[in-house]
Amino acid sequence: MEKINRYHQIIQQWLEEQSLIKPFHEDIEKIIIADTQSGHFQLLMQGWHDKQFVHQLIFHIQVKSDAKVWIWLNQSDQKIASELVSRGIAQNDIVLGFQAPYFRQFTGYAVA
């Protein structure tokens, strides 16, 4: 449980830093959604750009009960897995969930 809590803190701190990066338009805000009970962490953008409403999920990360960190979505050019490893999450605890199961063995991260 200690490992899971540490991973939650690392992910939440990283998302807080990401939320401070200014969006492309002033009327767009970044929102962190953190559900520590189920281990889900998300960052989304919401607001208006000109006359168009924007509501876009940028990142979705989950810490499962076995302390595996699943990266489900990365809608940016950031290398989330590398960043999380540099902050203390073990590389063999990270699963690139957006990669097909048969391809995960070639990623350098956990298969599942």
GROMACS .gro file of N, CA, C and O in nm:
model
  448
    1MET      N    1   0.082  -0.120   0.000
    1MET     CA    2   0.000   0.000   0.000
    1MET      C    3   0.087   0.127   0.000
    1MET      O    4   0.050   0.225  -0.059
    2GLU      N    5   0.202   0.118   0.066
    2GLU     CA    6   0.292   0.233   0.069
    2GLU      C    7   0.342   0.269  -0.071
    2GLU      O    8   0.350   0.386  -0.107
    3LYS      N    9   0.372   0.165  -0.148
    3LYS     CA   10   0.419   0.186  -0.285
    3LYS      C   11   0.309   0.252  -0.369
    3LYS      O   12   0.335   0.346  -0.445
    4ILE      N   13   0.186   0.207  -0.353
    4ILE     CA   14   0.074   0.264  -0.428
    4ILE      C   15   0.055   0.411  -0.391
    4ILE      O   16   0.038   0.496  -0.479
    5ASN      N   17   0.059   0.442  -0.263
    5ASN     CA   18   0.045   0.581  -0.220
    5ASN      C   19   0.156   0.670  -0.274
    5ASN      O   20   0.132   0.783  -0.314
    6ARG      N   21   0.278   0.616  -0.276
    6ARG     CA   22   0.391   0.693  -0.332
    6ARG      C   23   0.370   0.718  -0.481
    6ARG      O   24   0.392   0.829  -0.530
    7TYR      N   25   0.324   0.616  -0.553
    7TYR     CA   26   0.296   0.632  -0.695
    7TYR      C   27   0.184   0.734  -0.718
    7TYR      O   28   0.193   0.816  -0.809
    8HIS      N   29   0.080   0.731  -0.635
    8HIS     CA   30  -0.026   0.831  -0.645
    8HIS      C   31   0.031   0.971  -0.632
    8HIS      O   32  -0.003   1.061  -0.710
    9GLN      N   33   0.118   0.991  -0.533
    9GLN     CA   34   0.177   1.124  -0.510
    9GLN      C   35   0.261   1.169  -0.628
    9GLN      O   36   0.254   1.285  -0.670
   10ILE      N   37   0.341   1.079  -0.682
   10ILE     CA   38   0.426   1.113  -0.796
   10ILE      C   39   0.341   1.155  -0.915
   10ILE      O   40   0.367   1.257  -0.980
   11ILE      N   41   0.238   1.077  -0.945
   11ILE     CA   42   0.152   1.106  -1.060
   11ILE      C   43   0.076   1.236  -1.038
   11ILE      O   44   0.070   1.320  -1.129
   12GLN      N   45   0.023   1.256  -0.920
   12GLN     CA   46  -0.053   1.377  -0.893
   12GLN      C   47   0.036   1.501  -0.903
   12GLN      O   48  -0.003   1.602  -0.961
   13GLN      N   49   0.157   1.494  -0.850
   13GLN     CA   50   0.249   1.607  -0.859
   13GLN      C   51   0.284   1.637  -1.005
   13GLN      O   52   0.287   1.753  -1.047
   14TRP      N   53   0.308   1.532  -1.083
   14TRP     CA   54   0.340   1.553  -1.224
   14TRP      C   55   0.223   1.618  -1.298
   14TRP      O   56   0.242   1.711  -1.376
   15LEU      N   57   0.099   1.571  -1.270
   15LEU     CA   58  -0.018   1.631  -1.334
   15LEU      C   59  -0.037   1.776  -1.291
   15LEU      O   60  -0.075   1.860  -1.373
   16GLU      N   61  -0.008   1.806  -1.166
   16GLU     CA   62  -0.018   1.946  -1.120
   16GLU      C   63   0.079   2.034  -1.197
   16GLU      O   64   0.044   2.146  -1.237
   17GLU      N   65   0.199   1.986  -1.221
   17GLU     CA   66   0.296   2.062  -1.301
   17GLU      C   67   0.246   2.080  -1.444
   17GLU      O   68   0.259   2.187  -1.502
   18GLN      N   69   0.188   1.974  -1.499
   18GLN     CA   70   0.135   1.983  -1.636
   18GLN      C   71   0.019   2.081  -1.645
   18GLN      O   72   0.002   2.149  -1.745
   19SER      N   73  -0.059   2.089  -1.539
   19SER     CA   74  -0.175   2.178  -1.540
   19SER      C   75  -0.134   2.325  -1.539
   19SER      O   76  -0.214   2.412  -1.576
   20LEU      N   77  -0.011   2.355  -1.498
   20LEU     CA   78   0.037   2.493  -1.494
   20LEU      C   79   0.085   2.543  -1.630
   20LEU      O   80   0.103   2.663  -1.648
   21ILE      N   81   0.106   2.451  -1.723
   21ILE     CA   82   0.147   2.491  -1.859
   21ILE      C   83   0.028   2.556  -1.926
   21ILE      O   84  -0.079   2.496  -1.936
   22LYS      N   85   0.047   2.678  -1.970
   22LYS     CA   86  -0.064   2.755  -2.027
   22LYS      C   87  -0.118   2.691  -2.155
   22LYS      O   88  -0.042   2.655  -2.243
   23PRO      N   89  -0.252   2.676  -2.162
   23PRO     CA   90  -0.313   2.624  -2.284
   23PRO      C   91  -0.298   2.724  -2.400
   23PRO      O   92  -0.261   2.839  -2.380
   24PHE      N   93  -0.333   2.678  -2.518
   24PHE     CA   94  -0.318   2.759  -2.638
   24PHE      C   95  -0.410   2.880  -2.640
   24PHE      O   96  -0.390   2.971  -2.718
   25HIS      N   97  -0.511   2.882  -2.557
   25HIS     CA   98  -0.606   2.994  -2.555
   25HIS      C   99  -0.643   3.025  -2.411
   25HIS      O  100  -0.660   2.935  -2.330
   26GLU      N  101  -0.653   3.153  -2.379
   26GLU     CA  102  -0.676   3.198  -2.242
   26GLU      C  103  -0.807   3.147  -2.181
   26GLU      O  104  -0.817   3.134  -2.060
   27ASP      N  105  -0.907   3.121  -2.261
   27ASP     CA  106  -1.036   3.077  -2.208
   27ASP      C  107  -1.042   2.925  -2.187
   27ASP      O  108  -1.149   2.870  -2.163
   28ILE      N  109  -0.929   2.860  -2.196
   28ILE     CA  110  -0.921   2.716  -2.173
   28ILE      C  111  -0.855   2.694  -2.037
   28ILE      O  112  -0.754   2.754  -2.006
   29GLU      N  113  -0.916   2.609  -1.956
   29GLU     CA  114  -0.854   2.574  -1.828
   29GLU      C  115  -0.818   2.427  -1.827
   29GLU      O  116  -0.877   2.347  -1.899
   30LYS      N  117  -0.719   2.394  -1.747
   30LYS     CA  118  -0.680   2.255  -1.730
   30LYS      C  119  -0.734   2.208  -1.596
   30LYS      O  120  -0.722   2.278  -1.495
   31ILE      N  121  -0.790   2.088  -1.595
   31ILE     CA  122  -0.855   2.033  -1.477
   31ILE      C  123  -0.794   1.896  -1.446
   31ILE      O  124  -0.786   1.810  -1.534
   32ILE      N  125  -0.755   1.877  -1.321
   32ILE     CA  126  -0.705   1.747  -1.276
   32ILE      C  127  -0.819   1.672  -1.210
   32ILE      O  128  -0.890   1.727  -1.126
   33ILE      N  129  -0.836   1.548  -1.249
   33ILE     CA  130  -0.934   1.460  -1.185
   33ILE      C  131  -0.854   1.347  -1.122
   33ILE      O  132  -0.783   1.274  -1.192
   34ALA      N  133  -0.861   1.337  -0.990
   34ALA     CA  134  -0.785   1.235  -0.917
   34ALA      C  135  -0.880   1.155  -0.830
   34ALA      O  136  -0.942   1.209  -0.739
   35ASP      N  137  -0.892   1.028  -0.860
   35ASP     CA  138  -0.975   0.936  -0.781
   35ASP      C  139  -0.880   0.834  -0.717
   35ASP      O  140  -0.847   0.733  -0.778
   36THR      N  141  -0.835   0.864  -0.597
   36THR     CA  142  -0.738   0.777  -0.532
   36THR      C  143  -0.798   0.644  -0.488
   36THR      O  144  -0.725   0.548  -0.468
   37GLN      N  145  -0.929   0.638  -0.474
   37GLN     CA  146  -0.994   0.512  -0.436
   37GLN      C  147  -0.977   0.407  -0.546
   37GLN      O  148  -0.948   0.291  -0.519
   38SER      N  149  -0.998   0.448  -0.671
   38SER     CA  150  -0.984   0.353  -0.782
   38SER      C  151  -0.851   0.369  -0.855
   38SER      O  152  -0.822   0.294  -0.948
   39GLY      N  153  -0.772   0.469  -0.815
   39GLY     CA  154  -0.639   0.486  -0.872
   39GLY      C  155  -0.635   0.556  -1.007
   39GLY      O  156  -0.535   0.548  -1.077
   40HIS      N  157  -0.740   0.626  -1.044
   40HIS     CA  158  -0.745   0.694  -1.174
   40HIS      C  159  -0.704   0.841  -1.161
   40HIS      O  160  -0.751   0.911  -1.072
   41PHE      N  161  -0.620   0.886  -1.254
   41PHE     CA  162  -0.573   1.024  -1.258
   41PHE      C  163  -0.584   1.073  -1.402
   41PHE      O  164  -0.538   1.007  -1.494
   42GLN      N  165  -0.648   1.189  -1.418
   42GLN     CA  166  -0.667   1.244  -1.551
   42GLN      C  167  -0.639   1.394  -1.552
   42GLN      O  168  -0.656   1.461  -1.450
   43LEU      N  169  -0.601   1.443  -1.667
   43LEU     CA  170  -0.589   1.586  -1.690
   43LEU      C  171  -0.668   1.616  -1.816
   43LEU      O  172  -0.652   1.549  -1.918
   44LEU      N  173  -0.756   1.716  -1.806
   44LEU     CA  174  -0.833   1.753  -1.925
   44LEU      C  175  -0.833   1.904  -1.944
   44LEU      O  176  -0.801   1.980  -1.852
   45MET      N  177  -0.863   1.944  -2.064
   45MET     CA  178  -0.878   2.086  -2.099
   45MET      C  179  -1.025   2.112  -2.125
   45MET      O  180  -1.093   2.029  -2.187
   46GLN      N  181  -1.071   2.228  -2.078
   46GLN     CA  182  -1.212   2.262  -2.096
   46GLN      C  183  -1.224   2.414  -2.109
   46GLN      O  184  -1.156   2.488  -2.040
   47GLY      N  185  -1.311   2.456  -2.197
   47GLY     CA  186  -1.336   2.599  -2.214
   47GLY      C  187  -1.370   2.632  -2.358
   47GLY      O  188  -1.417   2.546  -2.432
   48TRP      N  189  -1.344   2.756  -2.394
   48TRP     CA  190  -1.381   2.804  -2.527
   48TRP      C  191  -1.259   2.853  -2.603
   48TRP      O  192  -1.174   2.924  -2.549
   49HIS      N  193  -1.252   2.815  -2.729
   49HIS     CA  194  -1.153   2.866  -2.823
   49HIS      C  195  -1.232   2.926  -2.939
   49HIS      O  196  -1.297   2.853  -3.015
   50ASP      N  197  -1.227   3.057  -2.948
   50ASP     CA  198  -1.312   3.131  -3.041
   50ASP      C  199  -1.458   3.095  -3.011
   50ASP      O  200  -1.503   3.114  -2.901
   51LYS      N  201  -1.529   3.037  -3.108
   51LYS     CA  202  -1.669   3.002  -3.087
   51LYS      C  203  -1.688   2.852  -3.068
   51LYS      O  204  -1.799   2.802  -3.073
   52GLN      N  205  -1.580   2.782  -3.044
   52GLN     CA  206  -1.586   2.636  -3.031
   52GLN      C  207  -1.558   2.595  -2.887
   52GLN      O  208  -1.460   2.638  -2.826
   53PHE      N  209  -1.647   2.509  -2.834
   53PHE     CA  210  -1.627   2.455  -2.700
   53PHE      C  211  -1.525   2.343  -2.705
   53PHE      O  212  -1.530   2.256  -2.792
   54VAL      N  213  -1.430   2.345  -2.611
   54VAL     CA  214  -1.324   2.244  -2.603
   54VAL      C  215  -1.342   2.165  -2.475
   54VAL      O  216  -1.357   2.222  -2.367
   55HIS      N  217  -1.345   2.035  -2.488
   55HIS     CA  218  -1.347   1.945  -2.372
   55HIS      C  219  -1.268   1.822  -2.414
   55HIS      O  220  -1.318   1.732  -2.481
   56GLN      N  221  -1.139   1.820  -2.376
   56GLN     CA  222  -1.050   1.716  -2.426
   56GLN      C  223  -0.969   1.655  -2.314
   56GLN      O  224  -0.905   1.725  -2.235
   57LEU      N  225  -0.970   1.524  -2.308
   57LEU     CA  226  -0.887   1.450  -2.214
   57LEU      C  227  -0.745   1.445  -2.271
   57LEU      O  228  -0.725   1.409  -2.386
   58ILE      N  229  -0.647   1.482  -2.188
   58ILE     CA  230  -0.507   1.484  -2.232
   58ILE      C  231  -0.433   1.360  -2.184
   58ILE      O  232  -0.364   1.294  -2.260
   59PHE      N  233  -0.445   1.332  -2.052
   59PHE     CA  234  -0.376   1.218  -1.993
   59PHE      C  235  -0.473   1.136  -1.910
   59PHE      O  236  -0.560   1.192  -1.843
   60HIS      N  237  -0.456   1.004  -1.911
   60HIS     CA  238  -0.530   0.914  -1.821
   60HIS      C  239  -0.431   0.808  -1.775
   60HIS      O  240  -0.378   0.732  -1.856
   61ILE      N  241  -0.409   0.806  -1.643
   61ILE     CA  242  -0.315   0.712  -1.582
   61ILE      C  243  -0.390   0.641  -1.469
   61ILE      O  244  -0.467   0.705  -1.396
   62GLN      N  245  -0.365   0.513  -1.454
   62GLN     CA  246  -0.428   0.437  -1.344
   62GLN      C  247  -0.322   0.359  -1.269
   62GLN      O  248  -0.235   0.296  -1.329
   63VAL      N  249  -0.330   0.362  -1.136
   63VAL     CA  250  -0.247   0.277  -1.052
   63VAL      C  251  -0.338   0.166  -1.001
   63VAL      O  252  -0.432   0.191  -0.927
   64LYS      N  253  -0.309   0.043  -1.045
   64LYS     CA  254  -0.393  -0.071  -1.006
   64LYS      C  255  -0.349  -0.126  -0.870
   64LYS      O  256  -0.244  -0.089  -0.818
   65SER      N  257  -0.428  -0.216  -0.815
   65SER     CA  258  -0.404  -0.270  -0.680
   65SER      C  259  -0.272  -0.348  -0.669
   65SER      O  260  -0.220  -0.367  -0.560
   66ASP      N  261  -0.216  -0.392  -0.782
   66ASP     CA  262  -0.087  -0.461  -0.780
   66ASP      C  263   0.030  -0.364  -0.796
   66ASP      O  264   0.143  -0.406  -0.817
   67ALA      N  265   0.001  -0.233  -0.788
   67ALA     CA  266   0.099  -0.123  -0.799
   67ALA      C  267   0.153  -0.108  -0.941
   67ALA      O  268   0.255  -0.042  -0.961
   68LYS      N  269   0.086  -0.165  -1.039
   68LYS     CA  270   0.122  -0.139  -1.178
   68LYS      C  271   0.059  -0.007  -1.220
   68LYS      O  272  -0.059   0.019  -1.191
   69VAL      N  273   0.135   0.075  -1.289
   69VAL     CA  274   0.090   0.205  -1.336
   69VAL      C  275   0.057   0.191  -1.484
   69VAL      O  276   0.147   0.169  -1.566
   70TRP      N  277  -0.071   0.201  -1.515
   70TRP     CA  278  -0.118   0.187  -1.653
   70TRP      C  279  -0.136   0.326  -1.714
   70TRP      O  280  -0.212   0.407  -1.662
   71ILE      N  281  -0.067   0.351  -1.822
   71ILE     CA  282  -0.086   0.475  -1.897
   71ILE      C  283  -0.185   0.441  -2.008
   71ILE      O  284  -0.154   0.371  -2.103
   72TRP      N  285  -0.307   0.491  -1.992
   72TRP     CA  286  -0.415   0.460  -2.085
   72TRP      C  287  -0.422   0.558  -2.201
   72TRP      O  288  -0.463   0.522  -2.312
   73LEU      N  289  -0.386   0.683  -2.175
   73LEU     CA  290  -0.401   0.785  -2.280
   73LEU      C  291  -0.294   0.891  -2.263
   73LEU      O  292  -0.268   0.938  -2.152
   74ASN      N  293  -0.234   0.929  -2.375
   74ASN     CA  294  -0.139   1.040  -2.379
   74ASN      C  295  -0.164   1.117  -2.508
   74ASN      O  296  -0.123   1.075  -2.614
   75GLN      N  297  -0.235   1.227  -2.497
   75GLN     CA  298  -0.267   1.309  -2.614
   75GLN      C  299  -0.171   1.426  -2.623
   75GLN      O  300  -0.212   1.538  -2.650
   76SER      N  301  -0.044   1.400  -2.599
   76SER     CA  302   0.057   1.505  -2.605
   76SER      C  303   0.184   1.446  -2.665
   76SER      O  304   0.190   1.327  -2.695
   77ASP      N  305   0.284   1.530  -2.676
   77ASP     CA  306   0.413   1.482  -2.725
   77ASP      C  307   0.506   1.446  -2.610
   77ASP      O  308   0.622   1.414  -2.630
   78GLN      N  309   0.455   1.449  -2.488
   78GLN     CA  310   0.535   1.418  -2.370
   78GLN      C  311   0.557   1.268  -2.357
   78GLN      O  312   0.470   1.188  -2.387
   79LYS      N  313   0.672   1.232  -2.308
   79LYS     CA  314   0.705   1.091  -2.281
   79LYS      C  315   0.675   1.065  -2.134
   79LYS      O  316   0.764   1.071  -2.049
   80ILE      N  317   0.548   1.036  -2.106
   80ILE     CA  318   0.502   1.021  -1.968
   80ILE      C  319   0.580   0.912  -1.896
   80ILE      O  320   0.624   0.931  -1.782
   81ALA      N  321   0.594   0.796  -1.957
   81ALA     CA  322   0.659   0.684  -1.890
   81ALA      C  323   0.801   0.721  -1.846
   81ALA      O  324   0.840   0.696  -1.732
   82SER      N  325   0.878   0.781  -1.934
   82SER     CA  326   1.015   0.822  -1.900
   82SER      C  327   1.016   0.922  -1.785
   82SER      O  328   1.100   0.914  -1.695
   83GLU      N  329   0.922   1.015  -1.789
   83GLU     CA  330   0.913   1.116  -1.683
   83GLU      C  331   0.879   1.051  -1.549
   83GLU      O  332   0.938   1.086  -1.447
   84LEU      N  333   0.787   0.956  -1.548
   84LEU     CA  334   0.749   0.890  -1.424
   84LEU      C  335   0.864   0.805  -1.369
   84LEU      O  336   0.885   0.799  -1.248
   85VAL      N  337   0.939   0.741  -1.457
   85VAL     CA  338   1.056   0.664  -1.414
   85VAL      C  339   1.159   0.757  -1.349
   85VAL      O  340   1.213   0.727  -1.242
   86SER      N  341   1.182   0.873  -1.408
   86SER     CA  342   1.281   0.967  -1.352
   86SER      C  343   1.237   1.022  -1.216
   86SER      O  344   1.319   1.069  -1.139
   87ARG      N  345   1.108   1.011  -1.186
   87ARG     CA  346   1.056   1.060  -1.058
   87ARG      C  347   1.042   0.949  -0.953
   87ARG      O  348   0.997   0.975  -0.843
   88GLY      N  349   1.075   0.825  -0.990
   88GLY     CA  350   1.077   0.720  -0.890
   88GLY      C  351   0.983   0.602  -0.911
   88GLY      O  352   0.977   0.512  -0.827
   89ILE      N  353   0.909   0.599  -1.020
   89ILE     CA  354   0.825   0.483  -1.048
   89ILE      C  355   0.909   0.382  -1.125
   89ILE      O  356   0.974   0.416  -1.225
   90ALA      N  357   0.910   0.258  -1.078
   90ALA     CA  358   0.992   0.155  -1.141
   90ALA      C  359   0.946   0.129  -1.285
   90ALA      O  360   0.826   0.120  -1.312
   91GLN      N  361   1.042   0.119  -1.374
   91GLN     CA  362   1.011   0.096  -1.516
   91GLN      C  363   0.930  -0.033  -1.535
   91GLN      O  364   0.839  -0.038  -1.617
   92ASN      N  365   0.960  -0.135  -1.455
   92ASN     CA  366   0.887  -0.262  -1.469
   92ASN      C  367   0.750  -0.258  -1.402
   92ASN      O  368   0.678  -0.357  -1.403
   93ASP      N  369   0.711  -0.143  -1.345
   93ASP     CA  370   0.576  -0.124  -1.292
   93ASP      C  371   0.488  -0.042  -1.386
   93ASP      O  372   0.371  -0.019  -1.356
   94ILE      N  373   0.541   0.001  -1.498
   94ILE     CA  374   0.466   0.084  -1.591
   94ILE      C  375   0.420  -0.001  -1.710
   94ILE      O  376   0.500  -0.072  -1.772
   95VAL      N  377   0.292   0.008  -1.740
   95VAL     CA  378   0.233  -0.063  -1.855
   95VAL      C  379   0.179   0.043  -1.950
   95VAL      O  380   0.104   0.131  -1.910
   96LEU      N  381   0.217   0.034  -2.075
   96LEU     CA  382   0.164   0.125  -2.177
   96LEU      C  383   0.032   0.067  -2.228
   96LEU      O  384   0.029  -0.008  -2.325
   97GLY      N  385  -0.075   0.097  -2.157
   97GLY     CA  386  -0.205   0.039  -2.186
   97GLY      C  387  -0.259   0.073  -2.323
   97GLY      O  388  -0.342   0.000  -2.378
   98PHE      N  389  -0.212   0.183  -2.381
   98PHE     CA  390  -0.258   0.223  -2.514
   98PHE      C  391  -0.191   0.142  -2.624
   98PHE      O  392  -0.231   0.150  -2.741
   99GLN      N  393  -0.088   0.065  -2.588
   99GLN     CA  394  -0.022  -0.023  -2.685
   99GLN      C  395  -0.094  -0.158  -2.686
   99GLN      O  396  -0.139  -0.206  -2.582
  100ALA      N  397  -0.103  -0.218  -2.801
  100ALA     CA  398  -0.165  -0.350  -2.813
  100ALA      C  399  -0.088  -0.451  -2.726
  100ALA      O  400   0.035  -0.443  -2.716
  101PRO      N  401  -0.160  -0.543  -2.661
  101PRO     CA  402  -0.093  -0.640  -2.573
  101PRO      C  403   0.023  -0.715  -2.639
  101PRO      O  404   0.127  -0.737  -2.576
  102TYR      N  405   0.010  -0.752  -2.764
  102TYR     CA  406   0.117  -0.826  -2.830
  102TYR      C  407   0.241  -0.740  -2.855
  102TYR      O  408   0.350  -0.791  -2.873
  103PHE      N  409   0.227  -0.608  -2.853
  103PHE     CA  410   0.338  -0.517  -2.882
  103PHE      C  411   0.412  -0.473  -2.755
  103PHE      O  412   0.526  -0.429  -2.762
  104ARG      N  413   0.349  -0.486  -2.640
  104ARG     CA  414   0.406  -0.435  -2.514
  104ARG      C  415   0.542  -0.495  -2.481
  104ARG      O  416   0.625  -0.430  -2.418
  105GLN      N  417   0.566  -0.618  -2.525
  105GLN     CA  418   0.694  -0.681  -2.495
  105GLN      C  419   0.813  -0.607  -2.558
  105GLN      O  420   0.927  -0.624  -2.515
  106PHE      N  421   0.787  -0.522  -2.656
  106PHE     CA  422   0.893  -0.450  -2.726
  106PHE      C  423   0.909  -0.306  -2.674
  106PHE      O  424   0.995  -0.234  -2.727
  107THR      N  425   0.832  -0.266  -2.575
  107THR     CA  426   0.833  -0.126  -2.530
  107THR      C  427   0.940  -0.095  -2.426
  107THR      O  428   0.971   0.022  -2.404
  108GLY      N  429   0.993  -0.196  -2.359
  108GLY     CA  430   1.088  -0.171  -2.252
  108GLY      C  431   1.021  -0.151  -2.117
  108GLY      O  432   1.087  -0.126  -2.017
  109TYR      N  433   0.888  -0.160  -2.116
  109TYR     CA  434   0.811  -0.145  -1.993
  109TYR      C  435   0.738  -0.277  -1.966
  109TYR      O  436   0.752  -0.373  -2.040
  110ALA      N  437   0.658  -0.279  -1.859
  110ALA     CA  438   0.589  -0.402  -1.821
  110ALA      C  439   0.489  -0.444  -1.929
  110ALA      O  440   0.434  -0.361  -2.001
  111VAL      N  441   0.465  -0.574  -1.937
  111VAL     CA  442   0.368  -0.628  -2.032
  111VAL      C  443   0.227  -0.615  -1.975
  111VAL      O  444   0.134  -0.581  -2.046
  112ALA      N  445   0.212  -0.639  -1.846
  112ALA     CA  446   0.083  -0.623  -1.777
  112ALA      C  447   0.105  -0.640  -1.628
  112ALA      O  448   0.209  -0.676  -1.584
   0.00000   0.00000   0.00000
